[in-house]
Coordinates of C-alpha atoms in Angstrom, one line a residue:
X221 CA -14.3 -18.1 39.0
X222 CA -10.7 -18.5 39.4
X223 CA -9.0 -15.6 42.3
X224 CA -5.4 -15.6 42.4
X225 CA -3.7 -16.7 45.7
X226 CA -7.0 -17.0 47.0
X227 CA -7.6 -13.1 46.9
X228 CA -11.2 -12.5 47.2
X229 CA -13.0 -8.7 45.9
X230 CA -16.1 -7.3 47.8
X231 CA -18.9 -7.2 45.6
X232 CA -19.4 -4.6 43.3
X233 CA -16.0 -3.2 44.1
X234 CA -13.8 -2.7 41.0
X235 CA -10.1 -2.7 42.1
X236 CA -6.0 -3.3 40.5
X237 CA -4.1 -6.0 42.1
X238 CA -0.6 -4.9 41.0
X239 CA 1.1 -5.5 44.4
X240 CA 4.5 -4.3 44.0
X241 CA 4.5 -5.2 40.1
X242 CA 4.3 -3.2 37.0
X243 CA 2.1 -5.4 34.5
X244 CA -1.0 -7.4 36.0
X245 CA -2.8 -10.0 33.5
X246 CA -5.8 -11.4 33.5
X247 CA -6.1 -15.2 31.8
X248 CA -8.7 -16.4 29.3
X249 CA -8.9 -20.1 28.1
X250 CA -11.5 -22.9 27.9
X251 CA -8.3 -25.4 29.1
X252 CA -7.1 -25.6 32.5
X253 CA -3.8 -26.7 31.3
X254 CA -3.0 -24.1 29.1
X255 CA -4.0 -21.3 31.8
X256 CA -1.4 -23.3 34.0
X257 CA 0.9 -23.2 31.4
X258 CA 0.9 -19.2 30.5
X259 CA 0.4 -18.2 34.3
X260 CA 4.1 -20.3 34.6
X261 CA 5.5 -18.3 32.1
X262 CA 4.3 -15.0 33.0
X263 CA 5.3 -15.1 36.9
X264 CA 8.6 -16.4 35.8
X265 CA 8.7 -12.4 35.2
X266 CA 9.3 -10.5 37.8
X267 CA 7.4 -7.5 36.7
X268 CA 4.2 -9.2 35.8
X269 CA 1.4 -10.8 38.2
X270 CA -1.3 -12.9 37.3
X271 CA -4.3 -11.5 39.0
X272 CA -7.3 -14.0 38.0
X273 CA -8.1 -16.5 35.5
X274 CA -11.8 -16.9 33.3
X275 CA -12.6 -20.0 31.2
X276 CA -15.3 -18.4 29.1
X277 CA -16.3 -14.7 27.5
X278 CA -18.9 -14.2 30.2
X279 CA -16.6 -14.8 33.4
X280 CA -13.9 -13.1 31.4
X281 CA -16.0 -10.1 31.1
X282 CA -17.5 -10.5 35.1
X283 CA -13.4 -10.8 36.3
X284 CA -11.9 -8.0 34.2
X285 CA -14.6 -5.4 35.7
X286 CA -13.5 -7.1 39.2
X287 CA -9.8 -7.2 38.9
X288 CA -9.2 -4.3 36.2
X289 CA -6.0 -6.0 35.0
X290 CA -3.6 -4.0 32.5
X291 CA -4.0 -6.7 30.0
X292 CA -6.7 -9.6 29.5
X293 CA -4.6 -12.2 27.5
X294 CA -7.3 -13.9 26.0
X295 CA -7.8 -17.3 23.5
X296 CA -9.3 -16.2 20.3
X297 CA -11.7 -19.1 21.0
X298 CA -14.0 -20.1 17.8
X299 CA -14.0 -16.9 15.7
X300 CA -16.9 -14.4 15.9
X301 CA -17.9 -15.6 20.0
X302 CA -13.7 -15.0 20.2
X303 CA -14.7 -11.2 18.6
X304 CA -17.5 -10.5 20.5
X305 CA -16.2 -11.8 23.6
X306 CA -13.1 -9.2 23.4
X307 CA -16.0 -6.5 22.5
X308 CA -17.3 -7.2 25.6
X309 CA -14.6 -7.6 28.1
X310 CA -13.7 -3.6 26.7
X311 CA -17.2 -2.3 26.4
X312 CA -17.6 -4.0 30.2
X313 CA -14.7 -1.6 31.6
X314 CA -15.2 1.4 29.7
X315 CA -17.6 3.1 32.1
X316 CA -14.9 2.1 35.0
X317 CA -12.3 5.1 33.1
X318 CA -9.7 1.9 33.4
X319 CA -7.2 1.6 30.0
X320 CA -7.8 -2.1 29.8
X321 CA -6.0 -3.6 26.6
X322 CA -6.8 -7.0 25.3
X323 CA -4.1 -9.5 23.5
X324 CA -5.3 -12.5 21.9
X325 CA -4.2 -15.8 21.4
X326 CA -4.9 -18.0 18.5
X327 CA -3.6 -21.2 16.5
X328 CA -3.0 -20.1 12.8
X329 CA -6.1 -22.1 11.6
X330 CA -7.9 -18.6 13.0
X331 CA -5.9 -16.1 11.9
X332 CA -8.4 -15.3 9.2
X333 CA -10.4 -14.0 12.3
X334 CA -7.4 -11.2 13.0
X335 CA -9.6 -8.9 11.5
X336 CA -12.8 -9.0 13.4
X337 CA -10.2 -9.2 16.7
X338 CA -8.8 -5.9 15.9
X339 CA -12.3 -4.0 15.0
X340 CA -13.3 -5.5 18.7
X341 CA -10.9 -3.6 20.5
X342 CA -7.5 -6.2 20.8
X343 CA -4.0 -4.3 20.6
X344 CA -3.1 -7.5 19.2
X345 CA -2.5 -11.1 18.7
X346 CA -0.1 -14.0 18.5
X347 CA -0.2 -17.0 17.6
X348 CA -0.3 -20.0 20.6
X349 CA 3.3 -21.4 19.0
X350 CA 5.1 -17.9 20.5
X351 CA 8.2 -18.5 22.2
X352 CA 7.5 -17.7 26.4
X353 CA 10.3 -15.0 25.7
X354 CA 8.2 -13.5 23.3
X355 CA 4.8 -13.5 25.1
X356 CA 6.1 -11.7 27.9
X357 CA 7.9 -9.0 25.7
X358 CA 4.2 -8.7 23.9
X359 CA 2.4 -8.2 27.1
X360 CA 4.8 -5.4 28.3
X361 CA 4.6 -3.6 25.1
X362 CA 0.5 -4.2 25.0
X363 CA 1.0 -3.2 28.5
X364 CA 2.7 0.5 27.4
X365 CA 0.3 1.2 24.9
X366 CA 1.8 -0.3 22.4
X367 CA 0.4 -3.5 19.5
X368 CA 2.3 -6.5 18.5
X369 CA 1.6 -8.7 15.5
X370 CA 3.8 -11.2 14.1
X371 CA 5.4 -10.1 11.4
X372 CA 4.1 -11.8 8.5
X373 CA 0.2 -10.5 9.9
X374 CA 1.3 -7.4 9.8
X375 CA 2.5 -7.3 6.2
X376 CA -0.6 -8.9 5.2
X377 CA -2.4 -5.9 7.0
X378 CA -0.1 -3.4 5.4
X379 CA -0.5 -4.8 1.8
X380 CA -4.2 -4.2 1.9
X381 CA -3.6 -0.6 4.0
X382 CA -0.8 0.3 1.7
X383 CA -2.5 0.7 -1.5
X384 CA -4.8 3.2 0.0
X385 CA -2.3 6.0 1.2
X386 CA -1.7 8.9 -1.2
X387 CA 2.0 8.5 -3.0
X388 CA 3.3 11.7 -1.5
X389 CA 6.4 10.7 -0.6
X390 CA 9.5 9.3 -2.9
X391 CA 10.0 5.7 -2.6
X392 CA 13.8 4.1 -1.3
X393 CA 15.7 4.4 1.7
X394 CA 16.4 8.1 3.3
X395 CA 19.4 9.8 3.0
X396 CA 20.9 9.4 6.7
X397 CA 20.1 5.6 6.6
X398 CA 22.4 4.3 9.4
X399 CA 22.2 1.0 8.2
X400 CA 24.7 -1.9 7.2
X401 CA 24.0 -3.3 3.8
X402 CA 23.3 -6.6 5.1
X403 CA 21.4 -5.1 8.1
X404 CA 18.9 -3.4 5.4
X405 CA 18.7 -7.0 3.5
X406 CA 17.5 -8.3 6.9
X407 CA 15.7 -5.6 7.5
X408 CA 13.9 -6.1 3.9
X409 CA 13.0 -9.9 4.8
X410 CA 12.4 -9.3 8.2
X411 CA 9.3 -7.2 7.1
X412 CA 8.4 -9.7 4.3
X413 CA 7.3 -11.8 7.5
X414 CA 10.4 -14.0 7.3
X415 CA 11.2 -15.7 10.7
X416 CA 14.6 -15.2 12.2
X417 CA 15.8 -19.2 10.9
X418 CA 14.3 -18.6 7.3
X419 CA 16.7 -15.5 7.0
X420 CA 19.7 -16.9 8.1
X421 CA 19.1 -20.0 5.8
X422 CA 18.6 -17.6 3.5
X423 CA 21.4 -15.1 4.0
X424 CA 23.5 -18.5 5.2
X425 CA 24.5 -17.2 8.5
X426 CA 23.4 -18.6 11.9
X427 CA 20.6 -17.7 13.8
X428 CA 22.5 -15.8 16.4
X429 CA 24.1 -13.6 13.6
X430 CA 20.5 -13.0 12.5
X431 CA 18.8 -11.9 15.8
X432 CA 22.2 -10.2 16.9
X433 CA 21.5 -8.1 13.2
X434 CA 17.6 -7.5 14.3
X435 CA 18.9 -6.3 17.9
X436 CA 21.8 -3.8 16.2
X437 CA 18.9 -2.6 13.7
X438 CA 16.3 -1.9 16.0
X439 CA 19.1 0.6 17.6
X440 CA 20.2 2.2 14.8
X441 CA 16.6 3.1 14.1
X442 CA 15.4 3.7 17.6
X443 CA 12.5 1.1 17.0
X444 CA 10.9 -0.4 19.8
X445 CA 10.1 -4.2 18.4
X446 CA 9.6 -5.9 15.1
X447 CA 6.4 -4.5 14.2
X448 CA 7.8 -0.9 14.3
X449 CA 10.6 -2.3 11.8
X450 CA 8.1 -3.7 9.4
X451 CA 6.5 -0.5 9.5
X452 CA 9.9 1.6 9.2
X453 CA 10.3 -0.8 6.1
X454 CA 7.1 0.2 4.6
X455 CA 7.4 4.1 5.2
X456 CA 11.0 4.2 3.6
X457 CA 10.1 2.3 0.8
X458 CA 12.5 -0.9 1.5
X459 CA 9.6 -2.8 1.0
X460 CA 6.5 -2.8 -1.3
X461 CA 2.8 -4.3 -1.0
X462 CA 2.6 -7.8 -2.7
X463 CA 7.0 -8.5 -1.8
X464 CA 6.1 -10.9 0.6
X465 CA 6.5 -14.0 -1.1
X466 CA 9.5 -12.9 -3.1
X467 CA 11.7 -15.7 -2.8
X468 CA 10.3 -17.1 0.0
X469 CA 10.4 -20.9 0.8

């Protein structure tokens, strides 16, 4: 069992350890090294606080009923024990009344077990190659309430969910669309799962240009993140199931 700053918790005694801190994370991972490595980039923030660490699904369910963190970032581990394991750590808490949300982390050779992570309970998953930036934004948002997927999951997702909704609703952009042309051509490839450096090799613009063109969109829109883009995108008909690998490299 691995306390944090040596805290200890009376047995049986369920408890938050936020201490003057907004977000407080508990850390799951088979490698000592990689827990180092994420607990380094989450205290660089100071609204976060790592309250315990677990190396397998049992201790991770035994720590998150001690330390009842906001979020249990967790290693998707080998599949269906990574599924069940986040099943557990929620079903473990849900007596408790305590809104504990699960993110998981995995290498893209597992994403085909994104599925099974979501049915479990996870508000959702990145993959280990995330920029620190990035992690920490996920956990706040996970954190709010909120899910985060990289983009080109989530289109995946939505192709397969897509289909299934009723056509009520004309297809294009709406009327009032505050949106630059070349904003809404970002927007288009940003939900096609396109990373900020394949769109500005595509658009031939710098990187900067692209993510300054993400930040002014997500604005215009009054989105929160990415994910709520790709979902705009969707809704207003910018994009359509099965565009994803339209021109892409």
């Amino acid at each position: 069992m691995h306390r944090s700053r040596g805290e200890s918790v009376p047995p049986g005694r369920a408890i938050r350890h936020n201490h003057g801190v907004s977000v407080s994370v508990l850390l799951v991972d088979d490698q000592p090294l990689v827990r180092a490595g994420l607990r380094m980039i989450l205290e660089s923030a100071s609204d976060m606080s790592v309250v315990g660490e677990a190396s397998d699904p049992r201790e991770a369910s035994r720590e998150t009923r001690s330390l009842i963190p906001d979020v249990v970032l967790m290693d998707l581990m080998d599949g269906p024990n990574g599924t069940r394991a986040i099943h557990g750590v929620l079903e473990g808490v849900r007596p408790l009344g305590h809104g504990v949300r699960v993110l998981a982390l995995g290498s893209h050779a597992l994403e085909s077990h994104l599925h099974g992570a979501l049915r479990a309970g996870a508000s959702g998953f990145l993959s280990k190659d995330t920029p620190p930036e990035d992690l920490v934004s996920a956990v706040r948002v996970v954190a709010e309430g909120g899910a985060v997927l990289p983009p080109l999951l989530l289109h995946r997702l939505l192709d397969e969910f897509v289909p299934m909704l009723p056509s009520d609703q004309p297809q294009g952009r709406r009327p009032q669309d505050p949106l630059s042309g070349r904003e809404r051509e970002v927007l288009r490839l940003l939900a096609r799962g396109w990373s900020n450096a394949e769109i500005a090799a595509h658009l031939f613009v710098g990187a900067t240009t692209v993510k300054s063109h993400v930040g002014s969109i997500l604005t215009k829109l009054g989105l929160r993140d990415r994910v709520q883009a790709v979902i705009h995108a969707y809704e207003t008909g910018l994009v359509r199931p099965g565009e994803r690998h339209a021109n892409h490299r």
